Short mmCIF file of C-alpha atoms in Angstrom, two decimals:
data_model
loop_
_atom_site.label_atom_id
_atom_site.label_comp_id
_atom_site.label_asym_id
_atom_site.label_seq_id
_atom_site.Cartn_x
_atom_site.Cartn_y
_atom_site.Cartn_z
CA UNK A 1 27.13 -10.21 3.98
CA UNK A 2 25.85 -9.39 0.60
CA UNK A 3 27.75 -6.90 -1.53
CA UNK A 4 26.10 -3.46 -2.36
CA UNK A 5 27.48 -2.39 -5.59
CA UNK A 6 28.03 1.23 -6.56
CA UNK A 7 27.12 0.33 -10.10
CA UNK A 8 23.24 0.31 -10.26
CA UNK A 9 23.53 -1.95 -13.46
CA UNK A 10 25.10 -4.78 -11.47
CA UNK A 11 22.59 -7.10 -9.83
CA UNK A 12 23.23 -7.49 -6.18
CA UNK A 13 21.81 -10.62 -4.50
CA UNK A 14 19.48 -10.45 -1.47
CA UNK A 15 21.11 -9.93 1.90
CA UNK A 16 22.49 -7.42 4.36
CA UNK A 17 24.19 -4.10 3.63
CA UNK A 18 25.32 -1.22 5.88
CA UNK A 19 21.96 0.55 5.25
CA UNK A 20 19.74 -2.50 5.65
CA UNK A 21 19.17 -5.59 7.76
CA UNK A 22 17.79 -7.26 4.74
CA UNK A 23 17.18 -6.22 1.20
CA UNK A 24 15.88 -8.16 -1.72
CA UNK A 25 17.86 -8.57 -4.92
CA UNK A 26 19.12 -5.13 -6.21
CA UNK A 27 18.38 -3.15 -8.15
CA UNK A 28 14.61 -3.71 -7.27
CA UNK A 29 12.40 -4.85 -10.23
CA UNK A 30 9.31 -3.08 -11.51
CA UNK A 31 6.46 -4.67 -13.33
CA UNK A 32 7.46 -5.71 -16.85
CA UNK A 33 4.06 -4.83 -18.27
CA UNK A 34 5.11 -1.30 -19.35
CA UNK A 35 8.70 -2.24 -20.61
CA UNK A 36 9.99 -0.75 -23.87
CA UNK A 37 10.58 -2.65 -26.02
CA UNK A 38 7.58 -4.66 -25.10
CA UNK A 39 8.23 -8.00 -23.25
CA UNK A 40 4.80 -9.81 -23.73
CA UNK A 41 5.89 -13.27 -22.21
CA UNK A 42 7.30 -11.61 -19.12
CA UNK A 43 4.35 -9.15 -18.83
CA UNK A 44 1.88 -12.09 -19.09
CA UNK A 45 3.87 -14.12 -16.62
CA UNK A 46 3.83 -11.27 -14.25
CA UNK A 47 0.21 -10.49 -14.58
CA UNK A 48 -0.87 -14.18 -14.11
CA UNK A 49 1.92 -15.04 -11.49
CA UNK A 50 0.92 -12.38 -9.11
CA UNK A 51 -2.52 -13.98 -8.87
CA UNK A 52 -1.43 -17.61 -8.43
CA UNK A 53 0.72 -17.46 -5.38
CA UNK A 54 -0.08 -16.56 -1.88
CA UNK A 55 0.42 -12.60 -1.99
CA UNK A 56 -1.69 -9.72 -0.98
CA UNK A 57 -3.56 -9.47 -4.32
CA UNK A 58 -4.90 -13.07 -3.96
CA UNK A 59 -5.72 -12.57 -0.17
CA UNK A 60 -7.66 -9.37 -1.09
CA UNK A 61 -9.88 -11.02 -3.51
CA UNK A 62 -10.47 -13.99 -1.25
CA UNK A 63 -11.28 -11.73 1.71
CA UNK A 64 -13.49 -9.60 -0.59
CA UNK A 65 -15.67 -12.56 -1.30
CA UNK A 66 -16.51 -13.02 2.34
CA UNK A 67 -18.36 -9.75 3.15
CA UNK A 68 -19.99 -9.78 -0.37
CA UNK A 69 -21.31 -13.14 0.23
CA UNK A 70 -22.19 -13.23 3.92
CA UNK A 71 -21.78 -9.77 5.56
CA UNK A 72 -22.80 -6.91 3.39
CA UNK A 73 -26.47 -5.70 3.67
CA UNK A 74 -28.78 -6.36 0.82
CA UNK A 75 -28.42 -3.70 -1.87
CA UNK A 76 -32.09 -2.85 -1.74
CA UNK A 77 -31.57 -1.94 1.95
CA UNK A 78 -29.02 0.77 1.12
CA UNK A 79 -31.31 2.84 -0.98
CA UNK A 80 -31.86 4.98 2.12
CA UNK A 81 -29.26 6.22 4.59
CA UNK A 82 -30.29 4.08 7.49
CA UNK A 83 -27.97 3.85 10.49
CA UNK A 84 -28.16 0.12 10.62
CA UNK A 85 -26.53 -0.89 7.36
CA UNK A 86 -23.91 1.82 7.62
CA UNK A 87 -22.78 0.75 10.97
CA UNK A 88 -22.63 -2.86 9.65
CA UNK A 89 -20.17 -1.56 6.79
CA UNK A 90 -18.20 0.24 9.61
CA UNK A 91 -18.04 -2.91 11.76
CA UNK A 92 -16.76 -4.98 8.67
CA UNK A 93 -14.06 -2.39 7.93
CA UNK A 94 -12.93 -1.94 11.50
CA UNK A 95 -13.10 -5.73 12.18
CA UNK A 96 -10.94 -6.74 9.11
CA UNK A 97 -8.33 -3.86 9.97
CA UNK A 98 -8.12 -4.78 13.71
CA UNK A 99 -7.81 -8.46 13.08
CA UNK A 100 -5.03 -8.18 10.40
CA UNK A 101 -3.14 -5.31 11.93
CA UNK A 102 -3.12 -6.95 15.53
CA UNK A 103 -2.25 -10.48 14.13
CA UNK A 104 0.84 -9.20 12.09
CA UNK A 105 1.98 -6.71 14.93
CA UNK A 106 1.72 -9.61 17.46
CA UNK A 107 3.41 -12.26 15.22
CA UNK A 108 6.19 -10.00 13.91
CA UNK A 109 6.79 -7.60 16.77
CA UNK A 110 5.53 -8.86 20.14
CA UNK A 111 6.22 -12.69 19.73
CA UNK A 112 9.04 -12.28 17.10
CA UNK A 113 7.75 -15.15 15.18
CA UNK A 114 10.54 -15.03 12.60
CA UNK A 115 13.06 -12.85 14.78
CA UNK A 116 14.80 -10.41 12.39
CA UNK A 117 14.77 -12.61 9.33
CA UNK A 118 13.73 -10.67 6.25
CA UNK A 119 13.28 -7.46 8.18
CA UNK A 120 14.37 -4.45 6.22
CA UNK A 121 15.27 -2.04 9.13
CA UNK A 122 16.90 -3.27 12.28
CA UNK A 123 15.40 -0.78 14.61
CA UNK A 124 12.40 -1.46 16.86
CA UNK A 125 9.14 0.56 17.07
CA UNK A 126 9.76 3.82 18.78
CA UNK A 127 8.90 5.49 22.02
CA UNK A 128 9.29 9.17 21.24
CA UNK A 129 7.61 12.41 21.97
CA UNK A 130 7.16 13.10 18.30
CA UNK A 131 4.43 10.33 18.20
CA UNK A 132 0.87 10.70 19.64
CA UNK A 133 0.94 9.22 23.28
CA UNK A 134 4.72 9.23 22.96
CA UNK A 135 4.49 5.75 21.38
CA UNK A 136 4.86 4.81 17.71
CA UNK A 137 2.48 1.74 17.92
CA UNK A 138 -0.26 3.56 19.84
CA UNK A 139 0.14 6.61 17.59
CA UNK A 140 -0.34 4.45 14.54
CA UNK A 141 -3.31 2.64 15.89
CA UNK A 142 -5.07 5.81 16.91
CA UNK A 143 -4.55 7.41 13.46
CA UNK A 144 -5.46 4.17 11.60
CA UNK A 145 -8.73 3.69 13.45
CA UNK A 146 -9.67 7.31 14.26
CA UNK A 147 -8.93 8.63 10.74
CA UNK A 148 -8.14 6.22 7.79
CA UNK A 149 -10.77 3.50 8.59
CA UNK A 150 -13.44 6.22 9.27
CA UNK A 151 -12.97 7.86 5.79
CA UNK A 152 -12.61 4.60 3.97
CA UNK A 153 -16.08 3.62 5.53
CA UNK A 154 -17.64 6.92 4.38
CA UNK A 155 -16.49 6.43 0.90
CA UNK A 156 -17.84 2.90 0.77
CA UNK A 157 -21.18 4.13 2.26
CA UNK A 158 -21.39 6.77 -0.40
CA UNK A 159 -20.66 4.27 -3.16
CA UNK A 160 -23.22 1.48 -1.97
CA UNK A 161 -25.98 4.08 -1.42
CA UNK A 162 -25.45 5.35 -4.96
CA UNK A 163 -25.19 1.98 -6.45
CA UNK A 164 -28.39 0.82 -4.60
CA UNK A 165 -30.18 3.73 -6.16
CA UNK A 166 -28.87 3.09 -9.65
CA UNK A 167 -26.85 6.34 -9.88
CA UNK A 168 -23.67 4.61 -10.77
CA UNK A 169 -23.04 1.78 -13.30
CA UNK A 170 -23.09 -1.72 -11.69
CA UNK A 171 -22.74 -5.41 -12.62
CA UNK A 172 -25.19 -7.85 -11.39
CA UNK A 173 -22.66 -10.61 -11.54
CA UNK A 174 -19.95 -12.32 -13.64
CA UNK A 175 -22.68 -13.69 -16.13
CA UNK A 176 -23.55 -10.08 -17.21
CA UNK A 177 -20.14 -9.50 -18.67
CA UNK A 178 -17.58 -12.26 -17.95
CA UNK A 179 -14.57 -10.57 -19.89
CA UNK A 180 -14.95 -7.31 -18.23
CA UNK A 181 -15.73 -8.78 -14.74
CA UNK A 182 -12.32 -10.62 -14.86
CA UNK A 183 -10.36 -7.84 -16.61
CA UNK A 184 -11.51 -5.20 -14.20
CA UNK A 185 -9.40 -6.81 -11.35
CA UNK A 186 -6.25 -6.17 -13.47
CA UNK A 187 -7.52 -2.55 -14.33
CA UNK A 188 -8.08 -1.95 -10.54
CA UNK A 189 -4.57 -2.71 -9.72
CA UNK A 190 -2.99 -0.28 -12.37
CA UNK A 191 -5.61 2.34 -11.41
CA UNK A 192 -4.56 2.02 -7.79
CA UNK A 193 -0.94 2.54 -8.69
CA UNK A 194 -1.65 5.50 -10.96
CA UNK A 195 -3.90 7.16 -8.51
CA UNK A 196 -1.66 6.53 -5.60
CA UNK A 197 1.33 7.99 -7.39
CA UNK A 198 -0.33 11.43 -8.18
CA UNK A 199 -2.08 11.62 -4.83
CA UNK A 200 1.21 10.93 -3.13
CA UNK A 201 2.98 13.56 -5.15
CA UNK A 202 0.32 16.13 -4.26
CA UNK A 203 0.52 15.62 -0.52
CA UNK A 204 4.38 15.94 -0.84
CA UNK A 205 3.97 19.52 -1.84
CA UNK A 206 5.45 21.66 0.96
CA UNK A 207 2.20 23.05 2.45
CA UNK A 208 0.37 19.65 2.44
CA UNK A 209 3.42 17.72 3.52
CA UNK A 210 4.04 20.08 6.55
CA UNK A 211 0.35 19.99 7.80
CA UNK A 212 -0.87 16.55 6.42
CA UNK A 213 1.51 13.89 5.10
CA UNK A 214 4.30 14.59 7.79
CA UNK A 215 2.05 12.64 10.30
CA UNK A 216 2.49 9.48 8.18
CA UNK A 217 6.19 10.21 7.71
CA UNK A 218 6.94 10.28 11.43
CA UNK A 219 7.23 6.56 10.63
CA UNK A 220 10.78 6.24 9.29
CA UNK A 221 11.02 2.57 10.36
CA UNK A 222 7.52 1.16 9.76
CA UNK A 223 5.26 -1.59 11.12
CA UNK A 224 1.86 -3.11 10.22
CA UNK A 225 -0.13 -0.31 11.94
CA UNK A 226 1.91 2.38 10.24
CA UNK A 227 0.35 1.81 6.75
CA UNK A 228 -2.88 3.64 7.56
CA UNK A 229 -1.62 5.95 10.01
CA UNK A 230 -2.75 9.18 8.13
CA UNK A 231 -4.11 12.67 8.63
CA UNK A 232 -7.80 12.86 7.84
CA UNK A 233 -7.04 14.94 4.67
CA UNK A 234 -4.84 12.31 3.55
CA UNK A 235 -7.39 9.57 4.35
CA UNK A 236 -9.86 11.40 2.19
CA UNK A 237 -7.55 11.58 -0.81
CA UNK A 238 -6.01 8.22 -0.37
CA UNK A 239 -9.41 6.49 -0.56
CA UNK A 240 -10.70 8.73 -3.33
CA UNK A 241 -9.50 5.99 -5.75
CA UNK A 242 -12.92 4.46 -5.29
CA UNK A 243 -14.25 7.16 -7.78
CA UNK A 244 -13.39 4.73 -10.62
CA UNK A 245 -16.30 2.74 -9.62
CA UNK A 246 -18.57 5.70 -9.94
CA UNK A 247 -17.91 5.83 -13.76
CA UNK A 248 -17.02 2.04 -14.72
CA UNK A 249 -19.45 -0.75 -14.38
CA UNK A 250 -18.56 -2.55 -11.05
CA UNK A 251 -19.64 -5.46 -8.97
CA UNK A 252 -19.52 -5.25 -4.97
CA UNK A 253 -16.62 -7.63 -4.97
CA UNK A 254 -14.59 -5.23 -7.40
CA UNK A 255 -15.26 -2.39 -4.96
CA UNK A 256 -14.42 -4.41 -1.75
CA UNK A 257 -11.30 -5.78 -3.59
CA UNK A 258 -10.18 -2.41 -4.36
CA UNK A 259 -10.74 -1.08 -0.85
CA UNK A 260 -8.88 -4.00 0.74
CA UNK A 261 -5.93 -3.43 -1.68
CA UNK A 262 -5.89 0.11 -0.37
CA UNK A 263 -6.41 -0.71 3.25
CA UNK A 264 -5.31 -4.16 4.16
CA UNK A 265 -2.57 -3.91 1.46
CA UNK A 266 -1.16 -0.97 3.26
CA UNK A 267 -0.95 -3.01 6.46
CA UNK A 268 0.91 -5.96 4.55
CA UNK A 269 3.24 -3.39 2.76
CA UNK A 270 4.35 -1.40 5.85
CA UNK A 271 4.79 -4.71 7.81
CA UNK A 272 8.57 -4.03 7.76
CA UNK A 273 9.36 -7.68 6.49
CA UNK A 274 9.81 -8.79 3.03
CA UNK A 275 7.85 -12.13 3.61
CA UNK A 276 5.98 -13.90 6.44
CA UNK A 277 7.79 -17.07 7.44
CA UNK A 278 6.01 -19.92 9.20
CA UNK A 279 8.34 -22.54 10.61
CA UNK A 280 11.15 -21.20 8.48
CA UNK A 281 9.09 -21.58 5.22
CA UNK A 282 7.66 -18.79 3.14
CA UNK A 283 4.04 -18.32 3.84
CA UNK A 284 3.27 -15.16 2.11
CA UNK A 285 4.87 -11.99 0.55
CA UNK A 286 4.15 -8.98 2.82
CA UNK A 287 6.33 -5.99 2.91
CA UNK A 288 7.48 -3.70 0.11
CA UNK A 289 11.04 -2.69 -0.12
CA UNK A 290 10.09 -0.11 -2.81
CA UNK A 291 7.92 1.70 -0.24
CA UNK A 292 10.33 1.09 2.67
CA UNK A 293 12.78 3.17 0.55
CA UNK A 294 10.26 5.92 0.23
CA UNK A 295 10.08 6.14 4.13
CA UNK A 296 13.76 6.60 4.44
CA UNK A 297 14.37 8.71 1.26
CA UNK A 298 10.89 10.43 1.10
CA UNK A 299 11.38 12.25 -2.18
CA UNK A 300 11.74 9.00 -3.92
CA UNK A 301 9.31 6.08 -4.80
CA UNK A 302 5.92 7.75 -4.63
CA UNK A 303 4.22 5.07 -6.43
CA UNK A 304 4.40 1.18 -6.50
CA UNK A 305 5.95 -1.54 -8.59
CA UNK A 306 2.79 -2.15 -10.69
CA UNK A 307 3.41 1.07 -12.87
CA UNK A 308 6.98 2.52 -13.40
CA UNK A 309 5.86 6.10 -12.89
CA UNK A 310 8.81 6.89 -10.54
CA UNK A 311 11.11 5.71 -13.40
CA UNK A 312 9.31 7.88 -15.93
CA UNK A 313 9.22 11.03 -13.74
CA UNK A 314 12.66 10.71 -12.29
CA UNK A 315 11.68 9.77 -8.69
CA UNK A 316 12.94 6.34 -8.56
CA UNK A 317 15.33 4.67 -6.03
CA UNK A 318 16.32 1.26 -7.02
CA UNK A 319 17.60 0.41 -3.76
CA UNK A 320 21.36 0.53 -4.65
CA UNK A 321 24.09 2.42 -2.93
CA UNK A 322 24.65 4.34 -6.15
CA UNK A 323 21.05 5.75 -6.04
CA UNK A 324 21.64 6.77 -2.39
CA UNK A 325 24.85 8.63 -3.37
CA UNK A 326 23.03 10.49 -6.02
CA UNK A 327 20.33 11.57 -3.52
CA UNK A 328 23.06 12.70 -1.02
CA UNK A 329 25.00 14.60 -3.75
CA UNK A 330 21.79 16.31 -4.99
CA UNK A 331 20.90 17.41 -1.40
CA UNK A 332 24.44 18.85 -0.97
CA UNK A 333 23.91 20.88 -4.17
CA UNK A 334 20.38 22.14 -2.89
CA UNK A 335 21.56 23.08 0.49
CA UNK A 336 25.10 24.40 -0.45
CA UNK A 337 25.71 28.01 0.65
CA UNK A 338 24.84 30.44 -2.22
#
């Protein structure tokens, strides 16, 4: 059993603790890109390394090429709001979501393809009256498909209609601006992290949390279908990150990559497992312990590992017992009798 050290400066190896069935090396690391003093070699290694191993960012760009090359309607056909091409975009979005969500859920939770290895929280999916239909999985599927994918699709339809009419800046291909075409993928990842942090802080305000975001936070222990289980208001805000493409020159593959990072990325990051194992060998990084901590300590870790906004604004939980003790002490002060 791995030791959980009360001193947050002491590195704790991956393993078990009283709080977790599995945790990665603690304290959890953030991207070195924004470290002060600057660490250019570490930053470059992180930027390049995250693209050259089988992890969600690489899978998103590979998957983004498929609809752009074979499935999306012709841009000229999207100049008018015709039901045919809009339904095709909806079918692509629902299809990819259902395929990935179902595959991960079946492998990890129904067939227990890697049992409890690398699973953060030991608890199974719940059957409880606080979930729609009294079942966590069916609740999550309902809100994913009935809310989030709907608003993701509407945002995508709006963008492609505007792009087809020349109302937003677009790129015809990599040859038009090779440096920007490649660099924009990195920009999107940091923009996604920045946008998510502030949208997330917004919906944690008491009124919005009570009536909107609490639906997502019914998932304390998460599974693949939990990532997009959102109230409609949250779905609209979450996918509003697409607005960057309304002002910066984008190719369709940039937009689809961005939308897959938000949608399919949420399915991966809420899988509940650090990595996917096939025959006991690492196949792919999946879950995010950084975000898993948010579901347990909900006023911490609003952002993601790409940008250290949580560290800058005092909302970071590094996974150590020391950080948990500080949170418990703070709550005691807040709720202590006056």
